[in-house]
Tab-separated table of C-alpha atoms in Angstrom:
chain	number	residue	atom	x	y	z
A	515	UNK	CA	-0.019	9.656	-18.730
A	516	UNK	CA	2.705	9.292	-16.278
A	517	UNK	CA	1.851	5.536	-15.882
A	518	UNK	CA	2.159	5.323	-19.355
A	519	UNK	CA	5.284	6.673	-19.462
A	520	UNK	CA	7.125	4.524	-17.172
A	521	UNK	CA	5.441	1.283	-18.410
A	522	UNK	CA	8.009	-0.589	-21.391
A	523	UNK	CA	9.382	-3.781	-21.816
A	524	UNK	CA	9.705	-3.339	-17.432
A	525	UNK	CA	8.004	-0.567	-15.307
A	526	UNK	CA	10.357	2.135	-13.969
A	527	UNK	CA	10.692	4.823	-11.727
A	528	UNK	CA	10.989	7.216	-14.406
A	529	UNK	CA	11.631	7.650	-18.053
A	530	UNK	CA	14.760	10.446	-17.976
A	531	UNK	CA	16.990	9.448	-14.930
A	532	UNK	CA	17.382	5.777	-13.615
A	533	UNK	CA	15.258	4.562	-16.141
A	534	UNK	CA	14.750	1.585	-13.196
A	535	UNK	CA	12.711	-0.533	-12.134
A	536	UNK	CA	12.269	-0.249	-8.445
A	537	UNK	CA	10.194	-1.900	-5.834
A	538	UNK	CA	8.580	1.301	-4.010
A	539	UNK	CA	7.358	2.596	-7.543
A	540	UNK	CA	6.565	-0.505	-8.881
A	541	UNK	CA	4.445	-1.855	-6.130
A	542	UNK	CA	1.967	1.384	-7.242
A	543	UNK	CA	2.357	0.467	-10.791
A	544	UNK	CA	0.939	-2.738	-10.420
A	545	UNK	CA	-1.982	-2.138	-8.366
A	546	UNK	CA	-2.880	0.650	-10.763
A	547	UNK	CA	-2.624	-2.012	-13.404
A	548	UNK	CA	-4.806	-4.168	-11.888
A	549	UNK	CA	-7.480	-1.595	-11.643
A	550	UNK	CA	-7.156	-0.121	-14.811
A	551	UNK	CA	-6.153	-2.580	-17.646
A	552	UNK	CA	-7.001	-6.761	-17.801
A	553	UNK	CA	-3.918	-7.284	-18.859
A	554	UNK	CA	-1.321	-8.145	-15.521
A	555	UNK	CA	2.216	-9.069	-17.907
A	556	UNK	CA	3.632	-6.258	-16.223
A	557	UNK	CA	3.317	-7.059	-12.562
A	558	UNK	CA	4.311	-11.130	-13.153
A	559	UNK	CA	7.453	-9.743	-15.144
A	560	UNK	CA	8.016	-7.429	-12.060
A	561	UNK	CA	7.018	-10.415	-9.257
A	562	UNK	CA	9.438	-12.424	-10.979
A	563	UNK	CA	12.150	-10.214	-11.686
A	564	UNK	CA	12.161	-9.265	-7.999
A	565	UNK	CA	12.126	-13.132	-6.860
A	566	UNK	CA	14.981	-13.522	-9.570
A	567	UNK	CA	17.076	-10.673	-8.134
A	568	UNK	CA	17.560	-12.412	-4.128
A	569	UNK	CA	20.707	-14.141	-5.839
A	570	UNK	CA	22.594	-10.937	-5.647
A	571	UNK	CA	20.959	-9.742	-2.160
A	572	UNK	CA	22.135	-12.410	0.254
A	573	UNK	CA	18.003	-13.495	0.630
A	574	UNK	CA	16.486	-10.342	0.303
A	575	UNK	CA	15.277	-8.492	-3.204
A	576	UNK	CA	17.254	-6.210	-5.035
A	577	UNK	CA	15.570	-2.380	-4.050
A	578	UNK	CA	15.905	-2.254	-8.161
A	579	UNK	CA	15.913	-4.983	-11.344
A	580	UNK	CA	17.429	-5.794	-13.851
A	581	UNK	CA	20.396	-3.298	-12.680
A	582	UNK	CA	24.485	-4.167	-12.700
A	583	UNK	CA	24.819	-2.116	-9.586
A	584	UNK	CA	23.166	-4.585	-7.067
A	585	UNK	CA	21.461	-2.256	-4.232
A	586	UNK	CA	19.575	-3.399	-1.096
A	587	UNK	CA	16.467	-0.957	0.334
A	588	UNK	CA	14.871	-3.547	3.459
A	589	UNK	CA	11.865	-1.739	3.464
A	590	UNK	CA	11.237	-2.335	-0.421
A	591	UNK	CA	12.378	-6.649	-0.051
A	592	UNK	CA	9.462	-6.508	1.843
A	593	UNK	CA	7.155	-4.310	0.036
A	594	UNK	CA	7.867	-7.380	-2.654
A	595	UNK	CA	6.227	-9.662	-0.529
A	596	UNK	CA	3.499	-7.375	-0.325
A	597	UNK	CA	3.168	-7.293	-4.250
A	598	UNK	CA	2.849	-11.324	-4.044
A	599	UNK	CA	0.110	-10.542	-1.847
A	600	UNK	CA	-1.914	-7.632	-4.118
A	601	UNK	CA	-1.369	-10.113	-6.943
A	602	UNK	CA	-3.263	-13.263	-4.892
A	603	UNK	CA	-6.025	-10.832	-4.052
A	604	UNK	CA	-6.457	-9.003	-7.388
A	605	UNK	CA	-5.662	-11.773	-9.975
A	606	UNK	CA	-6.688	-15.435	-9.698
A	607	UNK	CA	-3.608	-17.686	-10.287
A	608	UNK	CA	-2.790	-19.665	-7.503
A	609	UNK	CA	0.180	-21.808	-8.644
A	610	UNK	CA	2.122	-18.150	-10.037
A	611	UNK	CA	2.060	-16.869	-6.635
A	612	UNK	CA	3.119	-20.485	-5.235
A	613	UNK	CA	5.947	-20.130	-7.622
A	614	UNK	CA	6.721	-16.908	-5.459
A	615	UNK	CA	6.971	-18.942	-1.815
A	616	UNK	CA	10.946	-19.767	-2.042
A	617	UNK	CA	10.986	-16.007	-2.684
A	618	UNK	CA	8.893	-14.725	0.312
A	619	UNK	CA	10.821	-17.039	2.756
A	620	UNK	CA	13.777	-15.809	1.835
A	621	UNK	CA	12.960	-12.485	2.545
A	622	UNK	CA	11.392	-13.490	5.842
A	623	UNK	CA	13.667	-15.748	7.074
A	624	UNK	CA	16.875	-12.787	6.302
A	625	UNK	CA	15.041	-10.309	7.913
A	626	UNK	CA	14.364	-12.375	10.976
A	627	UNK	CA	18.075	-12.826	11.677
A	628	UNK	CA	18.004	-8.852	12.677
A	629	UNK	CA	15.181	-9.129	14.901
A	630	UNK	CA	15.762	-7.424	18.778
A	631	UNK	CA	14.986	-10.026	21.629
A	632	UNK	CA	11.423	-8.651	21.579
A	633	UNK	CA	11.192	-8.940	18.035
A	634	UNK	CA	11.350	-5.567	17.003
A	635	UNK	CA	14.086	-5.014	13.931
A	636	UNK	CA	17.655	-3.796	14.987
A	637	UNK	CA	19.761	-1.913	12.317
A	638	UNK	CA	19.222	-3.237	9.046
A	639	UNK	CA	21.443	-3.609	6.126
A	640	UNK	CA	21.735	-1.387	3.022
A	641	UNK	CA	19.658	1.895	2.424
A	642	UNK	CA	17.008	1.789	5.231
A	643	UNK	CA	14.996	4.421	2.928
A	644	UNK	CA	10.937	5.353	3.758
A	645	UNK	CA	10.302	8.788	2.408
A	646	UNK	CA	11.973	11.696	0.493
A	647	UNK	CA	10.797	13.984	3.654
A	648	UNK	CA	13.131	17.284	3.992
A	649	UNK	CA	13.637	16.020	7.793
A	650	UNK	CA	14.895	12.482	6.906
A	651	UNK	CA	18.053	12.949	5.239
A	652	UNK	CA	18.510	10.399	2.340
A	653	UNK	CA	14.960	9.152	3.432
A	654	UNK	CA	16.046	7.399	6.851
A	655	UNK	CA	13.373	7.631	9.139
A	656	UNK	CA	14.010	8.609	12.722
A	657	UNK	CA	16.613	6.267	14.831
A	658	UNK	CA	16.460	3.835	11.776
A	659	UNK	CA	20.317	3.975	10.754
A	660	UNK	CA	21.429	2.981	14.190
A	661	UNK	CA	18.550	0.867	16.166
A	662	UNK	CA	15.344	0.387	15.914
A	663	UNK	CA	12.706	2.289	14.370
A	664	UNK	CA	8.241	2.245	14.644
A	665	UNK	CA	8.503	3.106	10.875
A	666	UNK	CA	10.390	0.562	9.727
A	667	UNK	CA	8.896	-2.130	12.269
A	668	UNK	CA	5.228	-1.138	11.069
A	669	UNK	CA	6.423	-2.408	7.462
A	670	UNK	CA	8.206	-5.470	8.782
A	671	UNK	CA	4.709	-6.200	11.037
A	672	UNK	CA	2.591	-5.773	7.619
A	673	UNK	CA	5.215	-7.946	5.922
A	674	UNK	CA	4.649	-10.856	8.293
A	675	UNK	CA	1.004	-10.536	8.091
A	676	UNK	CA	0.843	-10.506	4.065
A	677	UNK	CA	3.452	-13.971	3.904
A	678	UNK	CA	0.626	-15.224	6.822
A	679	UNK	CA	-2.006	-14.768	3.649
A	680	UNK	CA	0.241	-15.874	1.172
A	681	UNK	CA	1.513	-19.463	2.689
A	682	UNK	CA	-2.668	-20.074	3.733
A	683	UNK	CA	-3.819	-19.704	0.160
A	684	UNK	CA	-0.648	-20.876	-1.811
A	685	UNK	CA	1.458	-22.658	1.067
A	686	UNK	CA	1.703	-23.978	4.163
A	687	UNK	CA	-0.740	-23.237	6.746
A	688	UNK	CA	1.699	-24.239	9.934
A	689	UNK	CA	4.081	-21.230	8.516
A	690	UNK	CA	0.879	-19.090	7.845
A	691	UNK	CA	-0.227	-19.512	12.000
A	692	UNK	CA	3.703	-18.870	12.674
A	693	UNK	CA	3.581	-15.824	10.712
A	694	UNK	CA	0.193	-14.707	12.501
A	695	UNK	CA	1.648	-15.654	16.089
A	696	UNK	CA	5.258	-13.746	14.608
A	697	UNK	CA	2.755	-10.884	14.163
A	698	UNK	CA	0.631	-10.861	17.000
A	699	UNK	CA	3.914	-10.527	19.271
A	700	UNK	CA	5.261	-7.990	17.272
A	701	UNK	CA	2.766	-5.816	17.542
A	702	UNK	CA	2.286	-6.090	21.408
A	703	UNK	CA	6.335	-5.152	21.048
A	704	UNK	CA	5.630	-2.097	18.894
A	705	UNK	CA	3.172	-0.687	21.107
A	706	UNK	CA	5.104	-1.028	24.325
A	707	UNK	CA	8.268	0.314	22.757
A	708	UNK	CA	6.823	3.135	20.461
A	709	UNK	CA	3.727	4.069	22.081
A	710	UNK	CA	3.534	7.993	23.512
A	711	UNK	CA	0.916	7.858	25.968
A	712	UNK	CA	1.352	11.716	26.587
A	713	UNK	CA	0.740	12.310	22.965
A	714	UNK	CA	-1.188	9.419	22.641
A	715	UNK	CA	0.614	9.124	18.611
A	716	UNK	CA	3.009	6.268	17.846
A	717	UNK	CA	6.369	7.767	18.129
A	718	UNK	CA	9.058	7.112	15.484
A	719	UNK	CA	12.033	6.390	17.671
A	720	UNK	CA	12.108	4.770	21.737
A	721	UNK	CA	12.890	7.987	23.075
A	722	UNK	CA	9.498	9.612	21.618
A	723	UNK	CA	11.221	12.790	20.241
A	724	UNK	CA	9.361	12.524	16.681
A	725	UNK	CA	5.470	11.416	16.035
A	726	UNK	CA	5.511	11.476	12.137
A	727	UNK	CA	2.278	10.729	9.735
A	728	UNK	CA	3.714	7.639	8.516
A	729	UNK	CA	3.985	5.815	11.606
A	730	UNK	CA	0.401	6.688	12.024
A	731	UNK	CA	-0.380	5.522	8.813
A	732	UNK	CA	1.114	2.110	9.141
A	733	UNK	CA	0.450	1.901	12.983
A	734	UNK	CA	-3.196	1.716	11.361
A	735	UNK	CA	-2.868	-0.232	8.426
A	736	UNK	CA	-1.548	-2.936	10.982
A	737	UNK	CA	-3.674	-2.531	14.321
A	738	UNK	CA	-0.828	-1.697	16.592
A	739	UNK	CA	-2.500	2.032	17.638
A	740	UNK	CA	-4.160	0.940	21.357
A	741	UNK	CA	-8.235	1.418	21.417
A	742	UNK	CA	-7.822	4.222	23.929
A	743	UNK	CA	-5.525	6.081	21.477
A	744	UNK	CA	-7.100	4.789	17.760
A	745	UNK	CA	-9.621	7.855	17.998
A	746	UNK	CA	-6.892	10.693	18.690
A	747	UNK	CA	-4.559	8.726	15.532
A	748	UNK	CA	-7.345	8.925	13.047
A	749	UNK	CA	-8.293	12.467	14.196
A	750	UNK	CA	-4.222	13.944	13.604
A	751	UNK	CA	-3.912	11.706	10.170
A	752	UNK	CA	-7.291	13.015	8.709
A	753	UNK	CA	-6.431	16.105	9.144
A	754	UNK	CA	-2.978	16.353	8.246
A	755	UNK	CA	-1.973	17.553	11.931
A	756	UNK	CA	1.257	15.636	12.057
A	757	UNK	CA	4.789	16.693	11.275
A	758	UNK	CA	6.318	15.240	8.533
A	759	UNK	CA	3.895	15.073	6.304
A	760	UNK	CA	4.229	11.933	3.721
A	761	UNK	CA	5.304	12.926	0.376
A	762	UNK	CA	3.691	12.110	-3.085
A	763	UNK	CA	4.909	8.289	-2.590
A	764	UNK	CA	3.970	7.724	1.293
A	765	UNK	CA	0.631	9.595	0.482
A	766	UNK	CA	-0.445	5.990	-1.626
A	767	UNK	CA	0.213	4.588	2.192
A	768	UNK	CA	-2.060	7.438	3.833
A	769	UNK	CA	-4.506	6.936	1.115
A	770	UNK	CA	-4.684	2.919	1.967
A	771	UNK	CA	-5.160	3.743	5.860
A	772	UNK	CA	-7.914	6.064	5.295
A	773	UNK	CA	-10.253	4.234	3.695
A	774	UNK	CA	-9.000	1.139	5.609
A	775	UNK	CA	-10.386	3.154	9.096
A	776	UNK	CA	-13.923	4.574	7.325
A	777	UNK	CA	-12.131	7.904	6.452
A	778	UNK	CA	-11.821	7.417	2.714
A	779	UNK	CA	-14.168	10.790	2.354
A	780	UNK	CA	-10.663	12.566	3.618
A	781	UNK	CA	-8.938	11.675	0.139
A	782	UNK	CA	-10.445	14.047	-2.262
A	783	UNK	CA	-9.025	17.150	0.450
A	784	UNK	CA	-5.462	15.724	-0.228
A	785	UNK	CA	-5.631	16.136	-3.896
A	786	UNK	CA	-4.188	19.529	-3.992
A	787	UNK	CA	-0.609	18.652	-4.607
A	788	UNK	CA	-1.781	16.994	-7.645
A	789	UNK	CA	-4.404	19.780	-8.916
A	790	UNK	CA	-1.196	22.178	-8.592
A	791	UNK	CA	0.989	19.874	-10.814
A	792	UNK	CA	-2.190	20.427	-13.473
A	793	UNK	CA	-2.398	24.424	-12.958
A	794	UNK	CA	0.823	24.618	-13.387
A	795	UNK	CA	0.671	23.061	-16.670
A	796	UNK	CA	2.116	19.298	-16.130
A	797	UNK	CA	1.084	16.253	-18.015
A	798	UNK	CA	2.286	13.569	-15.792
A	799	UNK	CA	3.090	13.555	-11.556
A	800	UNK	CA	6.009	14.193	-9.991
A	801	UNK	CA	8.525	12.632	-7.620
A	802	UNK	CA	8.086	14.631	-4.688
A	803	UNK	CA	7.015	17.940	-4.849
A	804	UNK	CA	6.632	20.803	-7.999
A	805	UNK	CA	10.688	21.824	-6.789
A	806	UNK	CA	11.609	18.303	-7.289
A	807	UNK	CA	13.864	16.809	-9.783
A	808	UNK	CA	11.592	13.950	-11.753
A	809	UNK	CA	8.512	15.283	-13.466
A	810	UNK	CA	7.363	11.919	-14.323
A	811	UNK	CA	7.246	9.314	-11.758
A	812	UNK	CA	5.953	6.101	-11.334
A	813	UNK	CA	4.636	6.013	-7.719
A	814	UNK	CA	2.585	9.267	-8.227
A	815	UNK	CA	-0.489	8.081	-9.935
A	816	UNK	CA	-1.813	6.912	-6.912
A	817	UNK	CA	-4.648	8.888	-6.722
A	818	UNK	CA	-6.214	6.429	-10.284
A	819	UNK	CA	-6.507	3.679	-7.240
A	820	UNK	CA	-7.555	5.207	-4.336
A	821	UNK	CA	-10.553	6.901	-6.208
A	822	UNK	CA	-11.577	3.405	-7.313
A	823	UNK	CA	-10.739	1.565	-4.345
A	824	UNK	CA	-11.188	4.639	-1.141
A	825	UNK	CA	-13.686	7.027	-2.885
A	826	UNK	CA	-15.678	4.353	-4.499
A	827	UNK	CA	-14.687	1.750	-2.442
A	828	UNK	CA	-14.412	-1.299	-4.854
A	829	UNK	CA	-11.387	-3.694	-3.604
A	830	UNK	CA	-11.083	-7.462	-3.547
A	831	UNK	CA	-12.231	-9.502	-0.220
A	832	UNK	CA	-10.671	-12.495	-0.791
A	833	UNK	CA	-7.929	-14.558	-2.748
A	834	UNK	CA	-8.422	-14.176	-6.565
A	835	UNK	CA	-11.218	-11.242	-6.365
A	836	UNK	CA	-13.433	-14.288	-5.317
A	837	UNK	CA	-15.516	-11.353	-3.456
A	838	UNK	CA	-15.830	-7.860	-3.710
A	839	UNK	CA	-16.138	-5.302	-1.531
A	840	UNK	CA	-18.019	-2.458	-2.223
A	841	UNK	CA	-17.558	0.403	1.162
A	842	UNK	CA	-18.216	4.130	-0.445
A	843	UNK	CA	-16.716	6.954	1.332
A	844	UNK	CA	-17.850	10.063	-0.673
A	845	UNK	CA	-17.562	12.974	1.748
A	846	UNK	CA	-19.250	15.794	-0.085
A	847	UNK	CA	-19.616	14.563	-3.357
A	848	UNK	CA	-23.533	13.311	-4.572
A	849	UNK	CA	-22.305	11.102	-7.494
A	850	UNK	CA	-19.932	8.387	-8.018
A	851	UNK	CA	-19.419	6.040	-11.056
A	852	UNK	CA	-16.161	4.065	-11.114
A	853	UNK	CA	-15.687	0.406	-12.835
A	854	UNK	CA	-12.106	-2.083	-11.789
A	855	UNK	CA	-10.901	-4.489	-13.777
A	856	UNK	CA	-11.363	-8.101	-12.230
A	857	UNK	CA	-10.327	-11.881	-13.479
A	858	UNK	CA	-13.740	-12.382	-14.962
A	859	UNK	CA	-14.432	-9.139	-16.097
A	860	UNK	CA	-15.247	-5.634	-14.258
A	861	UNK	CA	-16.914	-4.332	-11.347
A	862	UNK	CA	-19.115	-1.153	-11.878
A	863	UNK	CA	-20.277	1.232	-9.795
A	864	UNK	CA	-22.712	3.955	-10.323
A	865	UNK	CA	-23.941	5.995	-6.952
A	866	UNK	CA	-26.162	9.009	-5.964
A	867	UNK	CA	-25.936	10.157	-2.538
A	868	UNK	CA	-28.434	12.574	-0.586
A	869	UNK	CA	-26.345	14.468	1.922
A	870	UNK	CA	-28.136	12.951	4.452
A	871	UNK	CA	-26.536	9.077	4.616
A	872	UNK	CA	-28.788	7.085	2.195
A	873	UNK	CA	-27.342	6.018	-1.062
A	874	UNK	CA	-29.054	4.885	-3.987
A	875	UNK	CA	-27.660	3.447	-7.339
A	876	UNK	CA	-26.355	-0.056	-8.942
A	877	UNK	CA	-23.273	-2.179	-9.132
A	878	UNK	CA	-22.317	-5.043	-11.655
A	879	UNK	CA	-20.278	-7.716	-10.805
A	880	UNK	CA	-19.061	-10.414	-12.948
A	881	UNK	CA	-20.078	-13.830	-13.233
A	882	UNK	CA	-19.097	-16.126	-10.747
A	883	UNK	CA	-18.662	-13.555	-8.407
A	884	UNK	CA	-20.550	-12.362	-4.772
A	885	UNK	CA	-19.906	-9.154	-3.108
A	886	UNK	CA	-20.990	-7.148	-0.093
A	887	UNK	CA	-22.205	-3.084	-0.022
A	888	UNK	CA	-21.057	-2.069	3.428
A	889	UNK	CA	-22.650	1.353	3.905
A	890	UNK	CA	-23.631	3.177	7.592
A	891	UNK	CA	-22.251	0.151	9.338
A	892	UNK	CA	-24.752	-1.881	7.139
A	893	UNK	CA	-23.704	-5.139	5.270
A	894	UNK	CA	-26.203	-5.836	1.944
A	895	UNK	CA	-25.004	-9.040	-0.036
A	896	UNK	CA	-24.778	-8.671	-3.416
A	897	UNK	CA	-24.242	-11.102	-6.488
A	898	UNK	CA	-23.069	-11.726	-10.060
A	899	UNK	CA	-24.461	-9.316	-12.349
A	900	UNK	CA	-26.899	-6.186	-12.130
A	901	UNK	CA	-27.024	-5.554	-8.174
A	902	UNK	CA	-29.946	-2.515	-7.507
A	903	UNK	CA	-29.087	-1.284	-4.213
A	904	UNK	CA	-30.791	1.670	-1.732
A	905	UNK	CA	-29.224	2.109	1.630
C-alpha cells in the first residue's frame, strides 16, 4: 500500500510532506517495481528525470526532481548511477541505458575532482546525508562534513564499480577497465585508511572512534572487509551487534549485504520494526521509526524485494535478466513460493525444505532464459520453463 501511495504521474518520498521525488526513495521504488509489476514507466521517467536534472547540479543529479529548489545529496548522484545499473540488469533495453552514459560520466567525472591523493573522497559538496540515525545529526555520517569518511567512500567504491558494468554492456570497455582499476585502488585505500585491526570492523572515520552497521554493510557489498576480518564483519552485522543501527531506509542496504554474503536466512529476524508498524494498526511503512514524522514512505517497502530476491533468492545474473539466479536462504522456514517479474515473463519459485539442508521443489523460468540453483555450495543449471529440482 505504501508503494502505491507514493507512485503518480512521478514516484515520491511521500504523499503528505515533500510530495518529491528523491533519489534514496526512489532507487527502492524501482527495484520493487521491477519485481512486482511488468510495467517499468516509472523507473525510465525517474532514470531520465535524474539524468535531466545534472543541468542545475554543476555534473552531479539533483538529490530530488522535478523541484524549483535545486538541492545536491553526493551520496544519492551516485545512487543514480546505481539505478542505471538495476535497470541494465532487471530490464532488457540496451540503447535506454546507453542514452544514460553522458549522465553517469558526469557524475563520475564531478566526483573525481574531490578525490584525496589516495583516492579516497575529501569533503563533498551539498548535504553529505546517509541515514536518519539519532547519532548523525541531519544524517552526516561520522567525519563526513569535514574530510573523509568509510561511509561515504564505500558508496563512491560501489559507484565506480556499477559505471564499470554500465560502460561494458552499453559503452566503452577502455572506461569500464578504468573504472575497475579506479576501483581496485580504492578499495586497497579504504582498507588501509578505515580498517580497525583491534576491532577488526571498518571504522567510520581515520581516527577509528565509531564502527557503525553501515560501513559494514557496504564494506561487504563492495569487498573492501580483509579475509582475516570478513568472518568477525558478517558475525556483528547478522546479529545486529553494531552501534548505530541502520534505520528503515539503510536496512534495504543491510538486507542487500546479507544475502549477498549467504546470510539471507538473517532477514526474516529483522522484520520486527515492520510487524510493529502492523500491530499497531498502520497500513503503509514509515520513514524511520513508529515516533517518526512520515507514516507513508517510499523507501520502506523494502522488505516486498528482499523476500523475493534474499529469502527466495531470485535476482538477475546478467545484463537484461539474460540469467537468473536462484540462491535460497530460508533459515527456519520449510516453504517458500515467490514469482519476479522478468522481460519475458516471470520467474517462479515454489520450495520445501527439510531442516536438514536438502531442498526439494520447482522453478519456471521464461523462455529464452537459463538460470542456476546455487544451494549448499552446489551449482544445478537450470533452463527455460518447468525446472524440477532436489538438492
Amino acid at each position: 500500500r505504501g508503494l502505491q501511495m507514493c507512485a503518480h504521474e512521478h514516484y515520491m518520498d511521500c504523499p503528505y510532506y515533500e510530495q518529491l521525488m528523491y533519489v534514496g526513495d526512489t532507487r527502492v521504488e524501482a527495484l520493487l517495481t521491477y519485481a512486482l509489476t511488468g510495467d517499468d514507466r516509472l523507473p525510465r521517467r525517474a532514470i531520465r528525470l535524474f539524468n535531466d536534472s545534472r543541468s542545475d547540479a554543476g555534473g552531479l543529479t539533483g538529490s530530488r526532481y522535478p523541484c524549483r529548489h535545486p538541492q545536491v545529496i553526493p551520496t544519492f548522484s551516485m545512487f543514480w548511477v546505481s539505478m542505471v545499473r538495476d535497470f541494465l540488469y532487471w530490464r532488457d533495453d540496451v540503447e535506454f541505458v546507453r542514452q544514460q552514459l553522458p549522465g553517469v560520466r558526469s557524475v563520475l567525472a564531478e566526483l573525481e575532482r574531490y578525490e584525496l591523493a589516495d583516492g579516497v573522497p575529501g569533503r563533498l559538496p551539498g548535504w553529505v546525508f546517509t541515514d536518519w540515525v539519532r547519532e548523525w545529526p541531519t544524517g552526516y555520517p561520522p567525519n563526513s562534513a569535514s574530510g573523509p569518511s568509510s561511509t561515504i567512500a564505500l558508496v563512491y567504491l560501489r559507484t565506480l564499480e556499477d559505471a564499470a558494468d554500465i560502460e561494458q554492456a552499453a559503452g566503452d570497455p577502455a572506461l569500464a577497465r578504468r573504472c575497475r582499476a579506479r576501483a581496485k585502488s580504492l578499495r586497497a585505500a579504504i582498507i588501509r585508511r578505515f580498517w580497525d585491526p583491534r576491532r577488526r570492523l571498518l571504522a567510520d572515520d581515520p581516527a577509528r572512534r565509531f564502527h557503525s552497521e553501515h560501513a559494514q554493510t557496504l564494506g561487504l557489498l563492495s569487498d573492501a572487509i580483509p579475509a582475516d576480518g570478513r568472518r568477525n564483519v558478517i558475525r556483528a552485522l547478522r546479529d545486529s551487534a553494531l552501534e548505530p543501527r541502520a534505520t528503515v531506509y539503510f536496512t534495504h542496504y543491510v538486507f542487500e549485504a546479507l544475502a549477498a554474503i549467504g546470510e539471507g536466512n538473517a532477514i526474516p529476524g529483522r522484520l520486527d520494526l515492520w510487524r510493529e508498524m502492523a500491530a499497531n494498526g498502520l497500513r503503509t511503512a514509515v520513514e524511520t521509526s513508529l515516533d517518526g514524522r512520515s507514516d507513508c514512505h517510499g523507501w520502506s517497502s523494502s522488505p516486498l524485494l528482499h523476500l523475493r530476491t534474499g529469502v527466495a533468492g531470485i535476482r538477475p545474473a546478467a545484463p537484461g535478466f539474460r540469467k537468473v539466479e536462484v540462491r535460497p536462504q530460508p533459515g527456519d522456514w520449510r516453504n517458500i513460493a515467490a514469482s519476479v517479474c522478468h522481460p519475458r515473463g516471470r520467474v517462479e519459485v515454489r520450495f520445501e525444505f527439510d531442516g536438514a539442508g536438502r531442498l526439494e521443489g520447482r522453478i519456471r523460468l521464461p523462455s529464452r532464459t537459463e538460470g542456476v540453483l546455487i544451494w549448499n555450495g552446489r551449482k544445478q543449471a537450470l533452463r527455460s520453463g518447468v525446472n524440477r529440482v532436489r538438492a
